[in-house]
Amino acid sequence: SGPDALVRVNADGTLVPGAADAVAAAAAAAVAGGGTCARLTVALEGPPAESVGEPTLRALAAVIGAAARGGGPEVDVLPLLRACGHDLPDSGELADSASNAESPAAPSVAKVAEGLALPCEHVAVGGTFDRLHAGHRLLLASAAACVAAGGTAYVGVTGDSLLVSKAHKELLQRFGARRDAAIAYMRAVRPDIGAVHTSELTAAEPPLAQTMRGMEALVVSAETEAACAPINAARAAQGMPPVALVVCDLIGGGDGDAEAPKISSSDLRALEAGGGAGGARRG
C-alpha cells in the first residue's frame, strides 16, 4: 500500500505550511487506531528528499518531531525519501497532507561537516536505543540517509554492562532487542542499504568510529557533538584522517519550542514504573 501521508518540503528543509500539523494529526489517528506499535509512513516530496544534505536532516527532524507531538514519543513514524531508495508514486498520485495553516518551525542546528560529500559508503552512529523513540528514530533515519546505496552503516549499541546505573534499569530492554530494533528501523528507512554492521559498546573497547580508517562520517545529536572530540584526537594519534560529523537536531516534547524538554528513554521508563517524568532528558 502507499504512504499514509505526503508532506512537501522546501529547499531549505522546512515543511510547507500546515504539513507539520497534518503529520501530527495522522500520527494521533494512527495511535488511536493501532497503538504506538502502528506504523505511520510519511512520504517526503521536494529537493531535500531527492538528494541528501543539511536540508534533509532538517526535514527528517520536522516530520519525526511532528509525529511525536501528535502520537507520542514512541510513535513508529517511517519517513520515505526517494534519495533513500523508496520507489514512490509521482506526487500527483499522492494525497497531499498539507493545508494553508501555518505551523511553527523549531530552530535547526543540523549540520554536515564542511567538505563531506553525502551519501557515503561508511557511516557510523551509536546509542542506547532503549524503547526506540523519536530522538532515536531521527538519529537512525539521518544515519541511514547518509549511507550510499549499497553502503554500510555501523551501529554501536550500548552494552548492558554500561547501563547498570540507569534509572529503572530493570525496565531496560536487553541488548539484543535494542540492537534488532535499530537494525530493522534503518533498513526500513533505507531499503537499498548494503549492510548494517552492529557492535556492542563497552568500556573495554573503543568505538569503530575511532579505530576504522575507512570510516567517513559519524552521525550524532547536537547534544553529543562536543563529546566526539576525543574520537578524532585518537584517530590523529593513529595517523588516521578525522571522521566527519553529521549533527542532528534534538526533538523536544513540544514541537516548535526550542526550550521544550527533550525526549528521553529514562523518562519513558519512569512513566512505566509509575513514578512520572519531570523534565525530560535524553538517554
Short mmCIF file of C-alpha atoms in Angstrom, two decimals:
data_model
loop_
_atom_site.label_atom_id
_atom_site.label_comp_id
_atom_site.label_asym_id
_atom_site.label_seq_id
_atom_site.Cartn_x
_atom_site.Cartn_y
_atom_site.Cartn_z
CA SER A 1 0.00 0.00 0.00
CA GLY A 2 1.02 3.62 -0.43
CA PRO A 3 2.24 6.03 2.24
CA ASP A 4 -0.15 7.28 4.89
CA ALA A 5 0.74 10.92 4.22
CA LEU A 6 2.70 13.13 1.86
CA VAL A 7 4.46 16.27 3.01
CA ARG A 8 6.07 18.79 0.74
CA VAL A 9 9.46 20.09 1.78
CA ASN A 10 11.01 23.43 0.88
CA ALA A 11 14.55 23.58 -0.46
CA ASP A 12 15.87 24.63 2.97
CA GLY A 13 14.33 21.59 4.66
CA THR A 14 11.36 23.35 6.26
CA LEU A 15 7.91 21.92 5.69
CA VAL A 16 5.27 23.78 3.70
CA PRO A 17 2.54 25.48 5.78
CA GLY A 18 0.26 23.02 7.53
CA ALA A 19 2.37 19.94 6.86
CA ALA A 20 3.61 19.52 10.43
CA ASP A 21 0.08 19.79 11.82
CA ALA A 22 -1.13 17.26 9.26
CA VAL A 23 1.59 14.77 10.24
CA ALA A 24 0.74 15.28 13.92
CA ALA A 25 -2.93 14.60 13.18
CA ALA A 26 -2.08 11.50 11.14
CA ALA A 27 0.10 10.20 13.98
CA ALA A 28 -2.66 10.77 16.51
CA ALA A 29 -5.07 8.86 14.29
CA ALA A 30 -2.60 6.00 13.80
CA VAL A 31 -2.07 5.63 17.55
CA ALA A 32 -5.81 5.81 18.21
CA GLY A 33 -6.35 3.03 15.70
CA GLY A 34 -3.47 0.72 16.49
CA GLY A 35 -1.48 2.00 19.45
CA THR A 36 2.15 3.11 19.34
CA CYS A 37 3.06 -0.10 17.50
CA ALA A 38 1.11 1.12 14.46
CA ARG A 39 3.49 2.37 11.76
CA LEU A 40 2.90 5.76 10.14
CA THR A 41 4.59 6.11 6.75
CA VAL A 42 5.22 9.67 5.55
CA ALA A 43 6.49 10.36 2.04
CA LEU A 44 8.60 13.50 1.64
CA GLU A 45 8.41 15.42 -1.62
CA GLY A 46 10.89 18.13 -2.61
CA PRO A 47 14.62 18.72 -3.22
CA PRO A 48 15.75 17.53 0.27
CA ALA A 49 14.05 14.19 -0.41
CA GLU A 50 15.87 13.76 -3.73
CA SER A 51 19.46 14.36 -2.57
CA VAL A 52 20.93 14.20 0.92
CA GLY A 53 22.32 17.22 2.75
CA GLU A 54 21.62 19.52 5.68
CA PRO A 55 18.07 20.29 4.42
CA THR A 56 17.34 16.56 4.52
CA LEU A 57 18.32 16.41 8.19
CA ARG A 58 16.05 19.37 8.95
CA ALA A 59 13.13 17.80 7.09
CA LEU A 60 13.54 14.49 8.92
CA ALA A 61 13.57 16.32 12.27
CA ALA A 62 10.45 18.27 11.34
CA VAL A 63 8.49 15.18 10.28
CA ILE A 64 9.57 12.92 13.15
CA GLY A 65 9.08 15.72 15.66
CA ALA A 66 5.59 16.47 14.36
CA ALA A 67 4.65 12.78 14.59
CA ALA A 68 5.88 12.69 18.20
CA ARG A 69 3.82 15.77 19.00
CA GLY A 70 0.67 14.12 17.68
CA GLY A 71 1.19 10.47 18.57
CA GLY A 72 3.64 10.50 21.46
CA PRO A 73 7.41 9.93 21.60
CA GLU A 74 7.25 6.23 20.74
CA VAL A 75 5.02 6.50 17.66
CA ASP A 76 6.56 4.42 14.87
CA VAL A 77 6.94 7.03 12.12
CA LEU A 78 8.81 6.00 8.97
CA PRO A 79 9.94 8.78 6.60
CA LEU A 80 10.10 7.75 2.95
CA LEU A 81 12.58 9.51 0.64
CA ARG A 82 13.45 8.76 -2.97
CA ALA A 83 17.08 9.52 -2.02
CA CYS A 84 16.90 6.50 0.30
CA GLY A 85 15.74 4.11 -2.39
CA HIS A 86 11.98 4.28 -1.89
CA ASP A 87 10.04 3.84 -5.11
CA LEU A 88 7.26 6.38 -4.59
CA PRO A 89 4.45 7.33 -6.96
CA ASP A 90 4.56 10.70 -8.68
CA SER A 91 3.45 13.46 -6.32
CA GLY A 92 0.29 13.95 -8.34
CA GLU A 93 -0.80 10.43 -7.40
CA LEU A 94 -0.41 11.01 -3.66
CA ALA A 95 -2.87 12.67 -1.33
CA ASP A 96 -1.25 15.85 0.00
CA SER A 97 -1.34 16.26 3.77
CA ALA A 98 -0.57 19.99 3.81
CA SER A 99 -3.04 22.80 4.38
CA ASN A 100 -2.80 26.57 4.34
CA ALA A 101 -2.39 26.83 8.11
CA GLU A 102 0.95 27.99 9.48
CA SER A 103 2.97 25.72 11.78
CA PRO A 104 5.86 26.89 13.95
CA ALA A 105 9.29 25.66 12.85
CA ALA A 106 11.79 24.77 15.54
CA PRO A 107 15.23 26.35 15.13
CA SER A 108 17.59 23.89 13.48
CA VAL A 109 21.18 23.15 14.47
CA ALA A 110 21.57 20.31 11.95
CA LYS A 111 24.83 20.49 10.05
CA VAL A 112 27.16 18.48 7.87
CA ALA A 113 30.92 18.81 8.24
CA GLU A 114 32.45 21.09 5.61
CA GLY A 115 33.78 19.13 2.68
CA LEU A 116 31.81 15.96 3.38
CA ALA A 117 30.04 14.73 0.26
CA LEU A 118 26.88 12.78 1.05
CA PRO A 119 25.95 9.99 0.80
CA CYS A 120 28.98 7.97 1.99
CA GLU A 121 29.99 4.34 1.82
CA HIS A 122 30.81 4.01 5.54
CA VAL A 123 28.73 5.81 8.19
CA ALA A 124 28.69 5.26 11.96
CA VAL A 125 26.04 6.01 14.57
CA GLY A 126 25.67 4.95 18.18
CA GLY A 127 23.27 4.99 21.09
CA THR A 128 21.41 3.02 23.73
CA PHE A 129 18.22 2.72 21.64
CA ASP A 130 16.08 1.64 24.57
CA ARG A 131 12.37 2.00 23.80
CA LEU A 132 13.02 3.35 20.33
CA HIS A 133 11.63 6.89 20.48
CA ALA A 134 11.55 9.94 18.22
CA GLY A 135 15.08 11.03 19.11
CA HIS A 136 16.43 7.59 18.26
CA ARG A 137 14.43 7.46 15.05
CA LEU A 138 15.82 10.81 13.93
CA LEU A 139 19.38 9.69 14.65
CA LEU A 140 18.94 6.37 12.84
CA ALA A 141 16.99 7.83 9.92
CA SER A 142 19.62 10.53 9.45
CA ALA A 143 22.40 7.95 9.51
CA ALA A 144 20.54 5.75 7.03
CA ALA A 145 20.04 8.70 4.70
CA CYS A 146 23.77 9.45 4.83
CA VAL A 147 24.69 5.94 3.65
CA ALA A 148 25.02 5.44 -0.09
CA ALA A 149 23.00 2.74 -1.85
CA GLY A 150 24.92 -0.48 -1.24
CA GLY A 151 26.99 1.16 1.52
CA THR A 152 27.39 0.11 5.14
CA ALA A 153 26.04 1.59 8.35
CA TYR A 154 27.95 0.80 11.53
CA VAL A 155 25.65 0.92 14.55
CA GLY A 156 27.19 0.89 18.00
CA VAL A 157 24.66 -0.18 20.63
CA THR A 158 25.41 0.45 24.29
CA GLY A 159 26.07 -2.82 26.07
CA ASP A 160 24.07 -3.87 29.10
CA SER A 161 27.20 -3.57 31.27
CA LEU A 162 27.28 0.20 30.74
CA LEU A 163 23.66 0.66 31.80
CA VAL A 164 23.76 -0.68 35.35
CA SER A 165 23.45 2.82 36.83
CA LYS A 166 20.47 3.83 34.68
CA ALA A 167 17.26 4.74 36.46
CA HIS A 168 14.71 1.90 36.47
CA LYS A 169 17.32 -0.39 34.95
CA GLU A 170 15.03 -3.39 35.50
CA LEU A 171 12.82 -1.99 32.73
CA LEU A 172 15.62 -1.58 30.21
CA GLN A 173 15.28 -3.66 27.07
CA ARG A 174 18.04 -6.21 26.69
CA PHE A 175 20.89 -5.63 24.26
CA GLY A 176 19.55 -7.98 21.59
CA ALA A 177 16.15 -6.32 21.47
CA ARG A 178 17.66 -2.85 21.25
CA ARG A 179 20.10 -3.92 18.55
CA ASP A 180 17.43 -5.63 16.45
CA ALA A 181 15.08 -2.64 16.66
CA ALA A 182 17.82 -0.28 15.45
CA ILE A 183 18.73 -2.56 12.54
CA ALA A 184 15.11 -3.02 11.45
CA TYR A 185 14.40 0.71 11.51
CA MET A 186 17.49 1.62 9.50
CA ARG A 187 16.67 -0.99 6.87
CA ALA A 188 13.11 0.31 6.66
CA VAL A 189 14.34 3.88 6.13
CA ARG A 190 16.99 2.84 3.59
CA PRO A 191 15.90 -0.39 1.85
CA ASP A 192 18.82 -0.23 -0.60
CA ILE A 193 21.46 -0.16 2.14
CA GLY A 194 24.18 -2.75 1.63
CA ALA A 195 24.73 -3.83 5.22
CA VAL A 196 24.06 -2.79 8.80
CA HIS A 197 27.00 -3.83 10.94
CA THR A 198 26.38 -3.74 14.68
CA SER A 199 28.77 -3.79 17.61
CA GLU A 200 28.36 -3.67 21.36
CA LEU A 201 29.69 -0.53 23.00
CA THR A 202 31.62 -1.42 26.16
CA ALA A 203 34.14 0.27 28.41
CA ALA A 204 36.84 -2.13 27.24
CA GLU A 205 36.76 -1.37 23.50
CA PRO A 206 36.79 1.94 21.60
CA PRO A 207 34.03 2.52 19.05
CA LEU A 208 34.61 1.69 15.38
CA ALA A 209 34.43 5.37 14.50
CA GLN A 210 37.68 5.72 16.40
CA THR A 211 39.52 2.68 15.04
CA MET A 212 38.30 2.11 11.46
CA ARG A 213 40.45 4.02 8.96
CA GLY A 214 37.81 3.98 6.24
CA MET A 215 35.02 5.44 8.38
CA GLU A 216 33.83 8.58 6.61
CA ALA A 217 31.07 10.03 8.77
CA LEU A 218 29.74 9.81 12.31
CA VAL A 219 26.11 10.84 12.89
CA VAL A 220 25.48 12.37 16.31
CA SER A 221 22.91 14.51 18.10
CA ALA A 222 23.60 18.16 18.83
CA GLU A 223 23.82 17.17 22.48
CA THR A 224 26.75 14.80 21.96
CA GLU A 225 28.70 16.69 19.29
CA ALA A 226 31.29 18.06 21.71
CA ALA A 227 31.93 14.62 23.17
CA CYS A 228 33.23 13.40 19.79
CA ALA A 229 36.48 15.39 20.01
CA PRO A 230 38.37 12.51 21.71
CA ILE A 231 37.43 10.21 18.82
CA ASN A 232 39.21 12.37 16.27
CA ALA A 233 42.07 13.01 18.67
CA ALA A 234 42.62 9.25 18.92
CA ARG A 235 42.37 8.89 15.13
CA ALA A 236 45.00 11.59 14.68
CA ALA A 237 47.27 9.82 17.15
CA GLN A 238 46.98 6.70 14.99
CA GLY A 239 47.76 8.62 11.80
CA MET A 240 44.19 8.39 10.52
CA PRO A 241 42.16 11.20 8.97
CA PRO A 242 39.33 12.67 11.07
CA VAL A 243 35.85 11.25 10.78
CA ALA A 244 33.40 13.92 9.58
CA LEU A 245 30.49 14.76 11.88
CA VAL A 246 26.87 14.93 10.81
CA VAL A 247 24.86 16.65 13.54
CA CYS A 248 21.13 16.08 14.04
CA ASP A 249 18.63 18.28 15.79
CA LEU A 250 17.17 17.38 19.18
CA ILE A 251 13.48 16.54 19.37
CA GLY A 252 11.67 18.03 22.35
CA GLY A 253 8.35 17.39 23.95
CA GLY A 254 6.83 20.47 22.33
CA ASP A 255 7.09 20.95 18.57
CA GLY A 256 8.48 24.34 17.62
CA ASP A 257 9.70 25.10 21.14
CA ALA A 258 13.47 25.12 21.44
CA GLU A 259 13.18 25.15 25.25
CA ALA A 260 10.89 22.12 25.46
CA PRO A 261 12.20 19.12 27.44
CA LYS A 262 13.94 16.55 25.28
CA ILE A 263 12.51 13.09 24.75
CA SER A 264 14.20 10.55 27.00
CA SER A 265 14.14 6.77 27.40
CA SER A 266 14.79 7.35 31.11
CA ASP A 267 11.58 9.32 31.40
CA LEU A 268 9.63 6.72 29.45
CA ARG A 269 10.86 4.06 31.88
CA ALA A 270 9.89 6.29 34.80
CA LEU A 271 6.39 6.63 33.42
CA GLU A 272 6.07 2.87 33.10
CA ALA A 273 7.35 2.45 36.64
CA GLY A 274 4.60 4.77 37.83
CA GLY A 275 6.97 7.46 39.02
CA GLY A 276 6.09 10.01 36.33
CA ALA A 277 8.61 12.14 34.45
CA GLY A 278 9.67 15.61 35.30
CA GLY A 279 11.87 17.50 32.91
CA ALA A 280 12.68 15.17 30.06
CA ARG A 281 16.30 14.32 29.45
CA ARG A 282 17.84 12.26 26.71
CA GLY A 283 19.38 8.90 27.49
#
